[in-house]
mmCIF file of C-alpha atoms in Angstrom:
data_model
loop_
_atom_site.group_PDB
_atom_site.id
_atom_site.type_symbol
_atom_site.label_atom_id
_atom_site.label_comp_id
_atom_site.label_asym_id
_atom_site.label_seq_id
_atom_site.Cartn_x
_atom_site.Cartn_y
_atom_site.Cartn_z
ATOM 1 C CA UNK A 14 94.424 34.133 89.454
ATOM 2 C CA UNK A 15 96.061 36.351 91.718
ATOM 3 C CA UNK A 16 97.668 39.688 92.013
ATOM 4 C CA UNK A 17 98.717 41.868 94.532
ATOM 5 C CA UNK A 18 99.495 45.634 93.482
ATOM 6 C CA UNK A 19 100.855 48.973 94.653
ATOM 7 C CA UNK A 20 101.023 52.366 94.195
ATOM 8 C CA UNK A 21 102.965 55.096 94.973
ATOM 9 C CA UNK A 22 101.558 58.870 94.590
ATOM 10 C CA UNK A 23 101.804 62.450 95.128
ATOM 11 C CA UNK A 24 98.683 64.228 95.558
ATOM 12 C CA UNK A 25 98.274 68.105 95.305
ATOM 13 C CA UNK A 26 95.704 69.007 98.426
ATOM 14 C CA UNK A 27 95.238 72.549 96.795
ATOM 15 C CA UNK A 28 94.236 71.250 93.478
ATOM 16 C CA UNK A 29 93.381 67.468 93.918
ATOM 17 C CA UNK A 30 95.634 66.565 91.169
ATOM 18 C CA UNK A 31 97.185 62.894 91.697
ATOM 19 C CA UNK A 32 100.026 61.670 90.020
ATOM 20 C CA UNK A 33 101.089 57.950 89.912
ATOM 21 C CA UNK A 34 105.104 57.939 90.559
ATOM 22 C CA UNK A 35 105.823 54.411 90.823
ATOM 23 C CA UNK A 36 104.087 50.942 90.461
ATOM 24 C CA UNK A 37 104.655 47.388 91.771
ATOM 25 C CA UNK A 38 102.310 44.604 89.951
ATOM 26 C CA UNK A 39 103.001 41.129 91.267
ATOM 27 C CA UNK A 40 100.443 39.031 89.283
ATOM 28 C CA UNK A 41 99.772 35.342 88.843
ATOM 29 C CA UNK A 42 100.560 34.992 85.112
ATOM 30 C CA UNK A 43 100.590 31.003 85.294
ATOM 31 C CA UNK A 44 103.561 29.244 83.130
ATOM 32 C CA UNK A 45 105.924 32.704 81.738
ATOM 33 C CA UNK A 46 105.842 31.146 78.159
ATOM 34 C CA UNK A 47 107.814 34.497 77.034
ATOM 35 C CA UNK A 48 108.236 36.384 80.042
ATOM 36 C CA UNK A 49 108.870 40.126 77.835
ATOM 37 C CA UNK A 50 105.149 39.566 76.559
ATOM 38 C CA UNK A 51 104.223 38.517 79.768
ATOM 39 C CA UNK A 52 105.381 42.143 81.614
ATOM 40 C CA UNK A 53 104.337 43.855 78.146
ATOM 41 C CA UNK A 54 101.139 42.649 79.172
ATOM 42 C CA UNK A 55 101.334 43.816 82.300
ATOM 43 C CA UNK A 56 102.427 47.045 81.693
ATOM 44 C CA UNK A 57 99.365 47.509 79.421
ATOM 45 C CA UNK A 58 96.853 46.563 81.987
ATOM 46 C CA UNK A 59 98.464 48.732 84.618
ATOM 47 C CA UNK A 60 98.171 52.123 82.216
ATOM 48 C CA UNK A 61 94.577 50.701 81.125
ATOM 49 C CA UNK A 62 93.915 50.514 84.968
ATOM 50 C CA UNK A 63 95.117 54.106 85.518
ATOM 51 C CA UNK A 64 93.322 55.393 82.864
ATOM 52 C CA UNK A 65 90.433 54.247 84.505
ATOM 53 C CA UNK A 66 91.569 55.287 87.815
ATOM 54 C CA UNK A 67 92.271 59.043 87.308
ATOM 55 C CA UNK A 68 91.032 59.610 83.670
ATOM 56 C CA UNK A 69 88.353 57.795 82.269
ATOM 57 C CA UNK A 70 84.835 58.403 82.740
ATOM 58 C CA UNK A 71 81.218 59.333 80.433
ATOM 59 C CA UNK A 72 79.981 62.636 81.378
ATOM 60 C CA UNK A 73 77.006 63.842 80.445
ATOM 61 C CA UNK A 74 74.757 67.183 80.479
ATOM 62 C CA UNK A 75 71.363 67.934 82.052
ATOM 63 C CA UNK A 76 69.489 66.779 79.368
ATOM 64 C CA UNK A 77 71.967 63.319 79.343
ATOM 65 C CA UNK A 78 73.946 64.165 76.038
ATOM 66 C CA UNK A 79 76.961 62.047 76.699
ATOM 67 C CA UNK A 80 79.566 64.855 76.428
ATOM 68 C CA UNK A 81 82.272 62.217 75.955
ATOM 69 C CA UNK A 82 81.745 60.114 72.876
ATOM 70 C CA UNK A 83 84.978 60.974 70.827
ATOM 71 C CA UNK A 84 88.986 60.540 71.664
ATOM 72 C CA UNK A 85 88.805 64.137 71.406
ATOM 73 C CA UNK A 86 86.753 64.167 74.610
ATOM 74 C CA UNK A 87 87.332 61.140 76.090
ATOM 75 C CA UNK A 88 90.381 61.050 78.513
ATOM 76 C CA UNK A 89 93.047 58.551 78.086
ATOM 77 C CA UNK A 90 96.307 58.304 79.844
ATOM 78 C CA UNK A 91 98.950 59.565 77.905
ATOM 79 C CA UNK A 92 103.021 58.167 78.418
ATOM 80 C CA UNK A 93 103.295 60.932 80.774
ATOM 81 C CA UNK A 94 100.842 59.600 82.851
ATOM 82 C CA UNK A 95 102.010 56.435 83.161
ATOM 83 C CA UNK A 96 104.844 55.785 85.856
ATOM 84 C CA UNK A 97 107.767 53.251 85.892
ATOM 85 C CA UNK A 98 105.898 50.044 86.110
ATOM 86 C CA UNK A 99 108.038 46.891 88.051
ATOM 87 C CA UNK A 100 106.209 43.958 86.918
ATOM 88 C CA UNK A 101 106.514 40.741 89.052
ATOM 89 C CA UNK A 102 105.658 37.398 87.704
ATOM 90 C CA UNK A 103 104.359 35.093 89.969
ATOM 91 C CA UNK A 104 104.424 31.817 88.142
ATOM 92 C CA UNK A 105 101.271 29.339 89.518
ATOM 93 C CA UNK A 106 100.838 26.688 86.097
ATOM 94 C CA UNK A 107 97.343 26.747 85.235
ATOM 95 C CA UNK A 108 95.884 22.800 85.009
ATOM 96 C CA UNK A 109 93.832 24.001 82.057
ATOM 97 C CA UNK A 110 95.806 26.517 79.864
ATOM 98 C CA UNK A 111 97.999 25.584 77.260
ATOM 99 C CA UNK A 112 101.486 24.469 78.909
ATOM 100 C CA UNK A 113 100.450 25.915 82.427
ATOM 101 C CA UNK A 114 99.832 29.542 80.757
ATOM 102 C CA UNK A 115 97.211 31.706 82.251
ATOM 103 C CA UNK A 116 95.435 35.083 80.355
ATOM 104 C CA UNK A 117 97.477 38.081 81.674
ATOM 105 C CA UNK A 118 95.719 40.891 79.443
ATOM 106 C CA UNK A 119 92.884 41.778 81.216
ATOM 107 C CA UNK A 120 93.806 40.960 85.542
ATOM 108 C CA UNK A 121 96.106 43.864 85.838
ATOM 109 C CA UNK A 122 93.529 46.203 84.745
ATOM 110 C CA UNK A 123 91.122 45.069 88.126
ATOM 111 C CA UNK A 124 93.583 46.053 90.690
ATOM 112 C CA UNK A 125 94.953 49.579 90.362
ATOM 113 C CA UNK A 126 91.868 51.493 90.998
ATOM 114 C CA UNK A 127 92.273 50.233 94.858
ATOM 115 C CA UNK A 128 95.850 50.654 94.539
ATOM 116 C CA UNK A 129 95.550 54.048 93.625
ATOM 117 C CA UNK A 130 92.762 55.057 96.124
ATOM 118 C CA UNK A 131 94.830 53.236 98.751
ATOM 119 C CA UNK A 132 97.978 55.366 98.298
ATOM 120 C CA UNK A 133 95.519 58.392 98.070
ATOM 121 C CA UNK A 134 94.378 57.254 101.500
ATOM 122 C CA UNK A 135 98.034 56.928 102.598
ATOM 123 C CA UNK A 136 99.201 60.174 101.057
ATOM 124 C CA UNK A 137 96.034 62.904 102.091
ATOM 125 C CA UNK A 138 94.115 60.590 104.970
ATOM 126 C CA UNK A 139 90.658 60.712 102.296
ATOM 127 C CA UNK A 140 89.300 57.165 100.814
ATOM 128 C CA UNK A 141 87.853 57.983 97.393
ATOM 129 C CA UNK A 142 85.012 55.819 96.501
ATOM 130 C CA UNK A 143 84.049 56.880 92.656
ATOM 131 C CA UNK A 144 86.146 56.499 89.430
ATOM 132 C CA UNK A 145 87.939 58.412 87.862
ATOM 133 C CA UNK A 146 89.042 59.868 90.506
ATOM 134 C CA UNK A 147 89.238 63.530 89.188
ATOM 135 C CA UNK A 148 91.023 65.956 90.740
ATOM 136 C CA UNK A 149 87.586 68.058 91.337
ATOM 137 C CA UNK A 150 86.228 65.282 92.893
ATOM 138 C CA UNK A 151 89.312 64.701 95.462
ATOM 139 C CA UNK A 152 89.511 68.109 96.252
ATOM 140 C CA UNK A 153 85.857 68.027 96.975
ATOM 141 C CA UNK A 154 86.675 65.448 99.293
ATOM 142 C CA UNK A 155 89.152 67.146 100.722
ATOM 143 C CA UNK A 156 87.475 70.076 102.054
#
């Protein structure tokens, strides 16, 4: 299985606020039995993998109270936060799935962290190294 992905972003230096504004996912999805699922699929990995980029995290208080254990606390991207996505399917036929097919769920998710700290990188010259990557954090790094 392999994948390569980008990202493009904008990054606000005086707040640390990153927003993704375009995304490329070229992924090895085996044999394209139905190629719509197929980039369906990809397109839900990609906003799973931003979510976990930018938005999803456990926090907790002094006393280690996780202060995230409900949707209502919990951050998840919404529709707004999720760019155009241009899926690319890279067709290698697996010798073991079912008529060449490969899983396609769960790889796009793995990549866009990197992508999106990459294009961070590109955009304001600073490498984050934790997820999410919260805008407190990246202006933090910033200074």
């Amino acid at each position: 299985m392999y994948a390569a992905h980008l990202a493009k972003v904008a990054v606000d230096p005086e707040t640390g606020d990153v927003r993704v504004l375009e995304y490329v996912a070229a992924q090895d999805v085996g044999r394209a039995i139905n190629p719509p699922a197929v980039e369906g699929q990809i397109h839900g990995g990609v906003a799973q993998g931003i979510g976990w980029a930018l938005l999803e995290g456990f926090e907790y208080d002094e006393n280690g109270q996780n202060l995230t254990a409900t949707l209502m606390d919990y951050a998840l991207p919404h529709s707004f936060d999720v760019p155009n996505i241009t899926p690319i399917l890279v067709e290698v036929p697996s010798g073991v799935g079912p008529y060449g097919a490969k899983g396609v769920g769960e790889p796009p998710v793995i990549p866009v962290a990197g992508a999106i700290a990459n294009a961070i990188y590109d955009a304001v010259g600073v490498r984050p190294s934790e997820i999410p990557i919260t805008p407190e954090r990246l202006f933090t790094a910033l200074q």
